[in-house]
PDB file of C-alpha atoms in Angstrom:
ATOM      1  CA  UNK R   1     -15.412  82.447 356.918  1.00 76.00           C
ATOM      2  CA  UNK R   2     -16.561  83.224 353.801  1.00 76.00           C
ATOM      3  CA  UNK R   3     -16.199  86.281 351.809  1.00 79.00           C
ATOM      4  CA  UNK R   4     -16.133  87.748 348.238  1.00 74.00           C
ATOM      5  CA  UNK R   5     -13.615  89.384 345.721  1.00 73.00           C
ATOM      6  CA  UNK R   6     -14.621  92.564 343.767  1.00 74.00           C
ATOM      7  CA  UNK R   7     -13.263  93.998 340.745  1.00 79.00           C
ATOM      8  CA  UNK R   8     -13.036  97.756 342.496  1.00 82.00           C
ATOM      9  CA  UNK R   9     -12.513 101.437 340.929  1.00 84.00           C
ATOM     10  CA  UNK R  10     -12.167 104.574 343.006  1.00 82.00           C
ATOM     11  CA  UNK R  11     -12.677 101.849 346.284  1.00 80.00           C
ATOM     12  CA  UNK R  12     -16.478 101.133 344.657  1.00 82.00           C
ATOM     13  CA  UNK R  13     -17.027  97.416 344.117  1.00 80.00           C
ATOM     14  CA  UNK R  14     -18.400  96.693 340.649  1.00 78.00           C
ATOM     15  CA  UNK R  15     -18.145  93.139 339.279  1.00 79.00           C
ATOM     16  CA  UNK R  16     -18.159  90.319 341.822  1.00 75.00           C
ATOM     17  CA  UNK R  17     -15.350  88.042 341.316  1.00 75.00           C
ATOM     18  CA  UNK R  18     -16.310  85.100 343.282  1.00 75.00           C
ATOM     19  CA  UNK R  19     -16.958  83.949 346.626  1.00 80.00           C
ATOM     20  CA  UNK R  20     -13.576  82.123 348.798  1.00 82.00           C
ATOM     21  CA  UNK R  21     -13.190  80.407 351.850  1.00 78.00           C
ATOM     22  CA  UNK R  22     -10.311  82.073 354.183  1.00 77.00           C
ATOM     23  CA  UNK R  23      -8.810  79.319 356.237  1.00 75.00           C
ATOM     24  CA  UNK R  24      -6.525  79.902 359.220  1.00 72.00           C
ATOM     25  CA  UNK R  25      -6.564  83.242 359.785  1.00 72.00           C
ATOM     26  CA  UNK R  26      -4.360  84.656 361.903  1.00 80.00           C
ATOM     27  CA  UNK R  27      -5.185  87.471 363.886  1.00 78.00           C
ATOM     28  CA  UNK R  28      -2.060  88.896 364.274  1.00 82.00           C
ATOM     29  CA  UNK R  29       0.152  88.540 361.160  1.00 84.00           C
ATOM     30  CA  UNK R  30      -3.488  88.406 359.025  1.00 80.00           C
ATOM     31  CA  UNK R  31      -1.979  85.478 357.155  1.00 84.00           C
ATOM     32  CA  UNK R  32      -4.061  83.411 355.965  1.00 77.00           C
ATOM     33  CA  UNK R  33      -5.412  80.390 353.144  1.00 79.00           C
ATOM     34  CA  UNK R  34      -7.749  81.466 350.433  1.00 79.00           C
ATOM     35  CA  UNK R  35      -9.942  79.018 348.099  1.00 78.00           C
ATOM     36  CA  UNK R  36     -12.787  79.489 345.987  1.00 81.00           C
ATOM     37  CA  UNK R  37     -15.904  78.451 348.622  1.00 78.00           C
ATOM     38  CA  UNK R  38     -17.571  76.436 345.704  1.00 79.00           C
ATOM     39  CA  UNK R  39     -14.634  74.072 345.442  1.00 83.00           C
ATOM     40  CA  UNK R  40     -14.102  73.707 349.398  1.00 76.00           C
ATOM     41  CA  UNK R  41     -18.017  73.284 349.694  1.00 82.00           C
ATOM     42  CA  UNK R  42     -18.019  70.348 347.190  1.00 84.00           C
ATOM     43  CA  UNK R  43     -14.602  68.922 348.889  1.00 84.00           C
ATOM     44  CA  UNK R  44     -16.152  69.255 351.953  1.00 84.00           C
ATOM     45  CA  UNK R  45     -19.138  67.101 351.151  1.00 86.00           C
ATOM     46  CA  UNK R  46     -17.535  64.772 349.181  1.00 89.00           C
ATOM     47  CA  UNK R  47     -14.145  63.695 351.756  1.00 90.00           C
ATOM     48  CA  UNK R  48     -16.538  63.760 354.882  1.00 91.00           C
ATOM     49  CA  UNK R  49     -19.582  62.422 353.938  1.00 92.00           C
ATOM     50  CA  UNK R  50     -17.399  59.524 351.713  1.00 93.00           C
ATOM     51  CA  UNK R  51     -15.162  58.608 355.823  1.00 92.00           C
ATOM     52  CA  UNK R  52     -18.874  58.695 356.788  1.00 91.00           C
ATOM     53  CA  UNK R  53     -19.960  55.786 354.642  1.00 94.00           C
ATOM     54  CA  UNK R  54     -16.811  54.129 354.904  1.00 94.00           C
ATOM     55  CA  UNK R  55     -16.898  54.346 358.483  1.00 91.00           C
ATOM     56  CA  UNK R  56     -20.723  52.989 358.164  1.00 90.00           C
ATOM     57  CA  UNK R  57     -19.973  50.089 356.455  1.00 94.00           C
ATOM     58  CA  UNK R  58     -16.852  49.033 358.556  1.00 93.00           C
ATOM     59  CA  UNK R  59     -16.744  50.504 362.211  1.00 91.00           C
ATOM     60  CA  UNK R  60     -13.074  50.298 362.632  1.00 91.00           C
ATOM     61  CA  UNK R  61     -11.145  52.460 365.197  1.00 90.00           C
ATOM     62  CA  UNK R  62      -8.833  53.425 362.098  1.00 92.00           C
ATOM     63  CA  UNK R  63     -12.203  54.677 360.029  1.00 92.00           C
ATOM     64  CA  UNK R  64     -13.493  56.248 362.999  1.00 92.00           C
ATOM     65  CA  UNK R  65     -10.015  58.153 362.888  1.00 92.00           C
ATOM     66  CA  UNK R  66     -10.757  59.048 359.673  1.00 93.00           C
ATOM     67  CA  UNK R  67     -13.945  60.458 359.959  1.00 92.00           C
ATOM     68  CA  UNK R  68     -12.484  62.643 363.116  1.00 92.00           C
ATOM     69  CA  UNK R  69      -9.641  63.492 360.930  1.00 90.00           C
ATOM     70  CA  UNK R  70     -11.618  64.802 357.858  1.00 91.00           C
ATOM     71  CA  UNK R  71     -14.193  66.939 359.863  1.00 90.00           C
ATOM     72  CA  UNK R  72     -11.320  68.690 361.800  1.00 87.00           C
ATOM     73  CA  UNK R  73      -9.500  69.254 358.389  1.00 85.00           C
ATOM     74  CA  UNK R  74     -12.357  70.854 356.932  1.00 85.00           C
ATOM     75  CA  UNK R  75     -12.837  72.823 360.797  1.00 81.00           C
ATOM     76  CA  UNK R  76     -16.606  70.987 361.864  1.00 84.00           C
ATOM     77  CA  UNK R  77     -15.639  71.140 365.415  1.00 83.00           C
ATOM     78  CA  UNK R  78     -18.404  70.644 366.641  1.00 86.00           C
ATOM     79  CA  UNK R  79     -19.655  67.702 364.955  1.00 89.00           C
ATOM     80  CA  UNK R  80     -16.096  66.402 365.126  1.00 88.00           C
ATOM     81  CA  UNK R  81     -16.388  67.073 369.324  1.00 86.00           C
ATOM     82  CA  UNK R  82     -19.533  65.242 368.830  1.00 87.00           C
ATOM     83  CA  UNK R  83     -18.461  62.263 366.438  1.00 87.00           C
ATOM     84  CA  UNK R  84     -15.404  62.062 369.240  1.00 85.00           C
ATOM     85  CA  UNK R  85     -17.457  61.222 372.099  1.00 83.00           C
ATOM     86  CA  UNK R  86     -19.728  58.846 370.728  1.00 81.00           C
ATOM     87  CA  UNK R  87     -16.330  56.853 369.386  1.00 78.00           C
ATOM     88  CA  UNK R  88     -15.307  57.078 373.093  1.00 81.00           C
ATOM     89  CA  UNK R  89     -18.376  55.122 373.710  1.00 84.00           C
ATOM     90  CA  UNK R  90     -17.685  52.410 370.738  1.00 88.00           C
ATOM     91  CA  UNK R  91     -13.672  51.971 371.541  1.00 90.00           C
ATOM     92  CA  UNK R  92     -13.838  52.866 375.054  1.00 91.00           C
ATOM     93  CA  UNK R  93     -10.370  50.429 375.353  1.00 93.00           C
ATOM     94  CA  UNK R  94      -8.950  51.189 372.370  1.00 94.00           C
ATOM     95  CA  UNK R  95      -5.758  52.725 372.804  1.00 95.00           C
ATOM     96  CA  UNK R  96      -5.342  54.355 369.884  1.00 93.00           C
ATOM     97  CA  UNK R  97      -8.223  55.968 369.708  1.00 93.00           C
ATOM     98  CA  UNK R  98      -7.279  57.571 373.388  1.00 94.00           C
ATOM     99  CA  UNK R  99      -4.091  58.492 371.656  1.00 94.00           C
ATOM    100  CA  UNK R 100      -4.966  60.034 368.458  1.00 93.00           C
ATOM    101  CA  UNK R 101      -7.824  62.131 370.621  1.00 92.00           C
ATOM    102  CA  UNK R 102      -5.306  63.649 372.755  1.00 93.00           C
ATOM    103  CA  UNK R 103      -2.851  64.306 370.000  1.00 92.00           C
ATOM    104  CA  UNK R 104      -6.017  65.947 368.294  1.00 91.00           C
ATOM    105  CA  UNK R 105      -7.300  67.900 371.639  1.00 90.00           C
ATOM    106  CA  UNK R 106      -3.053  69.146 371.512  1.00 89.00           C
ATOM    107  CA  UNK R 107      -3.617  70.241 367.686  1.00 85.00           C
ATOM    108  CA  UNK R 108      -6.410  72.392 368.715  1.00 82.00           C
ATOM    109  CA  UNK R 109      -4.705  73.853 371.773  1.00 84.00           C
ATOM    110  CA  UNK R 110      -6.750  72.260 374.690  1.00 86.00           C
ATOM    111  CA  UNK R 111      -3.858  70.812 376.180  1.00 84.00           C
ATOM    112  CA  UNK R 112      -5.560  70.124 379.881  1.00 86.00           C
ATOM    113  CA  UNK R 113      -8.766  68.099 377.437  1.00 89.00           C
ATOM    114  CA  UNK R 114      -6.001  65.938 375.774  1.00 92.00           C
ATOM    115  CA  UNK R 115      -4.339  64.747 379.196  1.00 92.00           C
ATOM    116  CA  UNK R 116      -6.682  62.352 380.258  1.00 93.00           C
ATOM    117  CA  UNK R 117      -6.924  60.839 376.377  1.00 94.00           C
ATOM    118  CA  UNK R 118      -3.200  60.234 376.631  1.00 96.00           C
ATOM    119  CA  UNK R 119      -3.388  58.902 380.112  1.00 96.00           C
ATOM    120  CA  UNK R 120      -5.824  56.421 379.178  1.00 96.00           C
ATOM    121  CA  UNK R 121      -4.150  55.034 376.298  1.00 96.00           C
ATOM    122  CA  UNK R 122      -1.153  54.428 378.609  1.00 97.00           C
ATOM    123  CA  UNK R 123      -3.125  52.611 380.741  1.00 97.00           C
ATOM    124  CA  UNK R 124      -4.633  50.713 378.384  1.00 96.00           C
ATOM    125  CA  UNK R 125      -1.046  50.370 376.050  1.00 96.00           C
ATOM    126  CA  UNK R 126       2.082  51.116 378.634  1.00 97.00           C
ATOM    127  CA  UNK R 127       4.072  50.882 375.417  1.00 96.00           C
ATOM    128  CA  UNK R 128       2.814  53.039 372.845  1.00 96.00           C
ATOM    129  CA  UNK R 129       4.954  55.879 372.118  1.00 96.00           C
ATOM    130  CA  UNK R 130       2.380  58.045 371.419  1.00 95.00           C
ATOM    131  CA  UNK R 131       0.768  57.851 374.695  1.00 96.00           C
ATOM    132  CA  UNK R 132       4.303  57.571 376.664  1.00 97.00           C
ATOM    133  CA  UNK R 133       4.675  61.204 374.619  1.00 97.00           C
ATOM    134  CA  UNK R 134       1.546  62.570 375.463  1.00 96.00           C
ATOM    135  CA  UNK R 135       1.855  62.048 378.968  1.00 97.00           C
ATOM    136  CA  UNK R 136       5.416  62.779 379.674  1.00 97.00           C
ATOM    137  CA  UNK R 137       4.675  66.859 378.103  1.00 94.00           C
ATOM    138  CA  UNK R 138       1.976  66.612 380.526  1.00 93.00           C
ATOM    139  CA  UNK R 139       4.443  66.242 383.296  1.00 96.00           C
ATOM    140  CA  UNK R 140       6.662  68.514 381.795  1.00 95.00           C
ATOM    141  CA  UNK R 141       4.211  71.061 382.019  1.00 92.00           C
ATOM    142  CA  UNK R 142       3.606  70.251 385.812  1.00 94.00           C
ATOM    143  CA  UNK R 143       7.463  70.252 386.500  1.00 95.00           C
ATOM    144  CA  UNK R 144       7.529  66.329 386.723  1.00 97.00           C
ATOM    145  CA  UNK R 145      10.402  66.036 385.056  1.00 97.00           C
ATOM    146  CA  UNK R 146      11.914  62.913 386.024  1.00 97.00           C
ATOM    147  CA  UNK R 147       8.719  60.666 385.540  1.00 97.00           C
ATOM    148  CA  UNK R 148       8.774  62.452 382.075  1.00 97.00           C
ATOM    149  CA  UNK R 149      11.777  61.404 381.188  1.00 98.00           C
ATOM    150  CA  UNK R 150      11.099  57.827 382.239  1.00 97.00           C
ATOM    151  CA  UNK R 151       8.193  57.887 380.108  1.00 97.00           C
ATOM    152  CA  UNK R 152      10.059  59.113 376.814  1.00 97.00           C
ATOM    153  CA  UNK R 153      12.966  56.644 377.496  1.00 97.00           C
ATOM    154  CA  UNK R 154      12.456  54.610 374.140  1.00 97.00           C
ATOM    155  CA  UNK R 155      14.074  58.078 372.430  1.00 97.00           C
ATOM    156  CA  UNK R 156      17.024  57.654 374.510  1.00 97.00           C
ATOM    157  CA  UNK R 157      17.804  54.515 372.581  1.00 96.00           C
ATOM    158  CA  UNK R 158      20.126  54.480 369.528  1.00 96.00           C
ATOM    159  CA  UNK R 159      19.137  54.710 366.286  1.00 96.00           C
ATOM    160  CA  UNK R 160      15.201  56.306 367.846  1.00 96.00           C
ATOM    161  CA  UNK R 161      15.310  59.437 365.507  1.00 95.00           C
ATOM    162  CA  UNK R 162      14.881  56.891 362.504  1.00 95.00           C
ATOM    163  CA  UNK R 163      11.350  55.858 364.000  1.00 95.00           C
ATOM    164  CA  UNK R 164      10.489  59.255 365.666  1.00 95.00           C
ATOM    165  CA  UNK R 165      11.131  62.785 366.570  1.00 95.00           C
ATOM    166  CA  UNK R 166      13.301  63.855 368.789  1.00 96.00           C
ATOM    167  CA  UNK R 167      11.855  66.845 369.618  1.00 95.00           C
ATOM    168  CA  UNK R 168       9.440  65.905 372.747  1.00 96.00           C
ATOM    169  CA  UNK R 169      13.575  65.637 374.308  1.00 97.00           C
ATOM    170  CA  UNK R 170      14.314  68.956 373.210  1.00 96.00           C
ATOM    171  CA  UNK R 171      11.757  70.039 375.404  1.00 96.00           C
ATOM    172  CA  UNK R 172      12.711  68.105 378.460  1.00 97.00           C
ATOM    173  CA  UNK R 173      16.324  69.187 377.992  1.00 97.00           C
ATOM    174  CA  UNK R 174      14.767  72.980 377.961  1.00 97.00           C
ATOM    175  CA  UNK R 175      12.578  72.484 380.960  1.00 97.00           C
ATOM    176  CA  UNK R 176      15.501  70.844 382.557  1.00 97.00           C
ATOM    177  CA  UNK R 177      17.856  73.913 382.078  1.00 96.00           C
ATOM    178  CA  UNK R 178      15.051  76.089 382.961  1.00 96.00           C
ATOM    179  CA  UNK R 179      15.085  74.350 386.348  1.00 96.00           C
ATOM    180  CA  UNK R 180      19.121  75.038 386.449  1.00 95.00           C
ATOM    181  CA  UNK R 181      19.170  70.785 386.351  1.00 95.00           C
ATOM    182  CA  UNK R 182      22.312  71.647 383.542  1.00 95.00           C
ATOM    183  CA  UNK R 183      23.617  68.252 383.680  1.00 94.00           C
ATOM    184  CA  UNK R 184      20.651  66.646 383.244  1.00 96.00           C
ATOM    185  CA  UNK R 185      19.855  68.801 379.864  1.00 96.00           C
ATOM    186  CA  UNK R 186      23.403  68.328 378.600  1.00 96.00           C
ATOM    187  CA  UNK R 187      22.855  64.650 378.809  1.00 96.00           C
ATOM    188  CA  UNK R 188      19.851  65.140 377.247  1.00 97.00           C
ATOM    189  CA  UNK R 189      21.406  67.839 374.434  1.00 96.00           C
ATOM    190  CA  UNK R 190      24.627  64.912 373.718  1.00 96.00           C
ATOM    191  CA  UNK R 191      22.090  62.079 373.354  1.00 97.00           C
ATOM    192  CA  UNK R 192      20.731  64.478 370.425  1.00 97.00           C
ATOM    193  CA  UNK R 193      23.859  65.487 368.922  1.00 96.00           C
ATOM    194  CA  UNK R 194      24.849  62.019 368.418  1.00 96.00           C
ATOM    195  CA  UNK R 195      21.495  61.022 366.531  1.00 96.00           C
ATOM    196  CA  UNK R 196      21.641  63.870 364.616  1.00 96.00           C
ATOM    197  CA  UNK R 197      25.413  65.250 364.035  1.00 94.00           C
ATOM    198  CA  UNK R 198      24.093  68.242 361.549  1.00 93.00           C
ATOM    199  CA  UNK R 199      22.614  70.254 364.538  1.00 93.00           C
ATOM    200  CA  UNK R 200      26.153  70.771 365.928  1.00 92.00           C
ATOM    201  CA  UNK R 201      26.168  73.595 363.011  1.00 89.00           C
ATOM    202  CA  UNK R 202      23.069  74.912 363.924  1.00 92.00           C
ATOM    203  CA  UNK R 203      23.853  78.075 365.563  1.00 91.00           C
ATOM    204  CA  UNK R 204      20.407  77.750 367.863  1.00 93.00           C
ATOM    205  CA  UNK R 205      21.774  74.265 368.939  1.00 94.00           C
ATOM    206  CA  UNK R 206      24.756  75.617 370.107  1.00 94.00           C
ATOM    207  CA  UNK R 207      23.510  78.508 371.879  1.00 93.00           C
ATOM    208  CA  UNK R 208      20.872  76.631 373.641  1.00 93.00           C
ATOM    209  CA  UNK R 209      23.468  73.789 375.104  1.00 95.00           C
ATOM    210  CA  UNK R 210      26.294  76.886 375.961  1.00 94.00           C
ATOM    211  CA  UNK R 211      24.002  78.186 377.723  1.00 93.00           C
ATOM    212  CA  UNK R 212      23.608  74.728 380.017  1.00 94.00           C
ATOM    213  CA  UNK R 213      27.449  74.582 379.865  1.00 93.00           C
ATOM    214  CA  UNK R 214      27.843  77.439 381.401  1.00 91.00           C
ATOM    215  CA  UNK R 215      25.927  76.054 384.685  1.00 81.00           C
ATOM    216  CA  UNK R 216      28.169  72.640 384.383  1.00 81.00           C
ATOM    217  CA  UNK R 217      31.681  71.577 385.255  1.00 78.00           C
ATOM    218  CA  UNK R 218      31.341  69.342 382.183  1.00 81.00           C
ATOM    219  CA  UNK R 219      33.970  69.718 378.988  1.00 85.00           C
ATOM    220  CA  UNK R 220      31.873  71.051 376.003  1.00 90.00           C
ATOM    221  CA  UNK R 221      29.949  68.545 373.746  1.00 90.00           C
ATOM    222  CA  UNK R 222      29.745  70.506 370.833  1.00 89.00           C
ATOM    223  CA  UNK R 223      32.435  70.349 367.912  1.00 89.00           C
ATOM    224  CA  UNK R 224      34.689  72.644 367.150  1.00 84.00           C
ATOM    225  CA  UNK R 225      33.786  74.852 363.943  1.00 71.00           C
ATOM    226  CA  UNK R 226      36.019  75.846 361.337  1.00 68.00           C
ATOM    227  CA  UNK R 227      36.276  79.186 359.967  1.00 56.00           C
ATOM    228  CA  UNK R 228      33.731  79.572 356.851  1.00 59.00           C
ATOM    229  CA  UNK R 229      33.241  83.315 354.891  1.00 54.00           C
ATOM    230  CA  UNK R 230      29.712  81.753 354.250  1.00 57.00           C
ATOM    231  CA  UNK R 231      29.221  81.683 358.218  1.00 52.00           C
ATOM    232  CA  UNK R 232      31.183  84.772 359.001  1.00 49.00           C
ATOM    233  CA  UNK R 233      28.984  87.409 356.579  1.00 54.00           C
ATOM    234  CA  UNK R 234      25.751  85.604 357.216  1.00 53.00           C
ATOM    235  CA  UNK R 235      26.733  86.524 361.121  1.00 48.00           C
ATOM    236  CA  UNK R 236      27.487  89.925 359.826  1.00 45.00           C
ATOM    237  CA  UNK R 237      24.185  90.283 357.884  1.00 47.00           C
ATOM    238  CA  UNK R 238      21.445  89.040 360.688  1.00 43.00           C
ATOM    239  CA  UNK R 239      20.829  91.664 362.561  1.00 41.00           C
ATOM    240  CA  UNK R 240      20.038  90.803 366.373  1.00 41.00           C
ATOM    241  CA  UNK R 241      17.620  89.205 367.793  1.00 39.00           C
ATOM    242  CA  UNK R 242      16.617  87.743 371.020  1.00 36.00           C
ATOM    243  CA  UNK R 243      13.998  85.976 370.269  1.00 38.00           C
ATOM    244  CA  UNK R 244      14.794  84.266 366.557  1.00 40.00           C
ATOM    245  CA  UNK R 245      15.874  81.466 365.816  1.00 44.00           C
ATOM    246  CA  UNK R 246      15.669  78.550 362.948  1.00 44.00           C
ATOM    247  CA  UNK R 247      13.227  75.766 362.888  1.00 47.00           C
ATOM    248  CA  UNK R 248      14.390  72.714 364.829  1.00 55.00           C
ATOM    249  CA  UNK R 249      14.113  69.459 362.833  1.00 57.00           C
ATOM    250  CA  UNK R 250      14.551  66.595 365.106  1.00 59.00           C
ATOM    251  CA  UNK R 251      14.108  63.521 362.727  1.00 56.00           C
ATOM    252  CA  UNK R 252      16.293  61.999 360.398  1.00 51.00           C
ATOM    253  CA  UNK R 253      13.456  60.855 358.200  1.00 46.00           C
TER     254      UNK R 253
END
């Protein structure tokens, strides 16, 4: 929305100090982007109308991306839901299209609109990862574990987290230790640990795979930490917390 800043005394507005554009406001925290509403007017015009024309001139699925891209950047849903149907009807096989239109329906949090985008694009490409994704959290979500983990298979290889994220695992090892499968998730949790050595110090890492060693007869996969006064007073300083924890980062890149 838009709103404008006002040089105040004694809470009485008296010179106007421009007009801004708040972006992503959050309704709980109140955090939120400001920028001046002339500037994101004329950005606005000038990135989407300039896909537009490109798109015009050549109707590729990546311009037609593009386009979709720009007019949920600058939040048009509803000429972006629009624009996204009628490029359904252009690229109806196209299955990146499918693909990008579920990861987009994800973005905006209509999960149950972005399953049958994914699911298309897996029929249409059985090997794109980004359809193989797309479904398999689908199943995840309906307990289908095991035909999830089929479909994310290509991040079970070596060397994977130097193409993609590793994180769409994460969450199958969770939902698998949710459903007390423990060996399942620790297979899933030492797969990680190999590609990506460093989370072995993360202290969320850690917790999160004791917690599936507890429910296994397996020895423990994590390495053994040596004392460090940076680790021990940092320990000392956080206070508790049950629900805190750092950032994952699942990709080498």
């Amino acid at each position: 929305y838009d709103t404008r800043l006002w040089f105040v005394i004694i809470f009485i507005p008296i010179i106007p100090l421009g007009r801004k554009r708040i972006l992503d406001y959050c309704p709980s925290c109140t955090r939120h982007f400001a920028v001046e509403a002339d500037k994101w007017e004329t950005a606005k015009q000038l990135e989407v109308s300039g896909a537009q024309e490109t798109f015009r001139t050549q109707p590729t699925a990546d311009n037609a991306i593009a386009v979709h891209q720009q007019l949920l950047h600058f939040h048009q849903l509803d000429e972006a839901i629009a624009f996204q149907t009628t490029r359904v009807e252009k690229f109806p096989d196209n299955a990146k299209i499918h693909a990008y239109l579920g990861a987009a329906m994800t973005h905006l949090g209509k999960v149950r609109e972005a399953a049958p985008f994914f699911a298309r694009a897996l029929e249409l490409r059985p090997d794109l990862p980004e359809a193989r994704t797309g479904v398999a959290l689908a199943h995840i979500q309906d307990s289908k574990l095991d035909a999830a983990r089929s479909l994310l298979d290509f991040l079970e290889k070596p060397g994977s987290s130097k193409l993609y994220s590793l994180e769409p695992l994460d969450t199958l090892a969770r939902a698998y230790q949710e459903a007390n499968r423990h060996d399942d998730a620790l297979s899933i949790f030492t797969f990680i640990l190999k590609e990506l050595p460093q989370l072995g110090e993360e202290k969320w890492f850690r917790t999160l795979v004791a917690r599936s060693e507890k429910g296994s007869a397996q020895p423990s996969i994590l390495p053994k930490q040596k004392f460090s006064w940076k680790r021990f007073f940092s320990a000392q300083r956080a206070a508790p917390s049950a629900g805190r924890k750092a950032p994952p980062n699942f990709s080498a890149r």
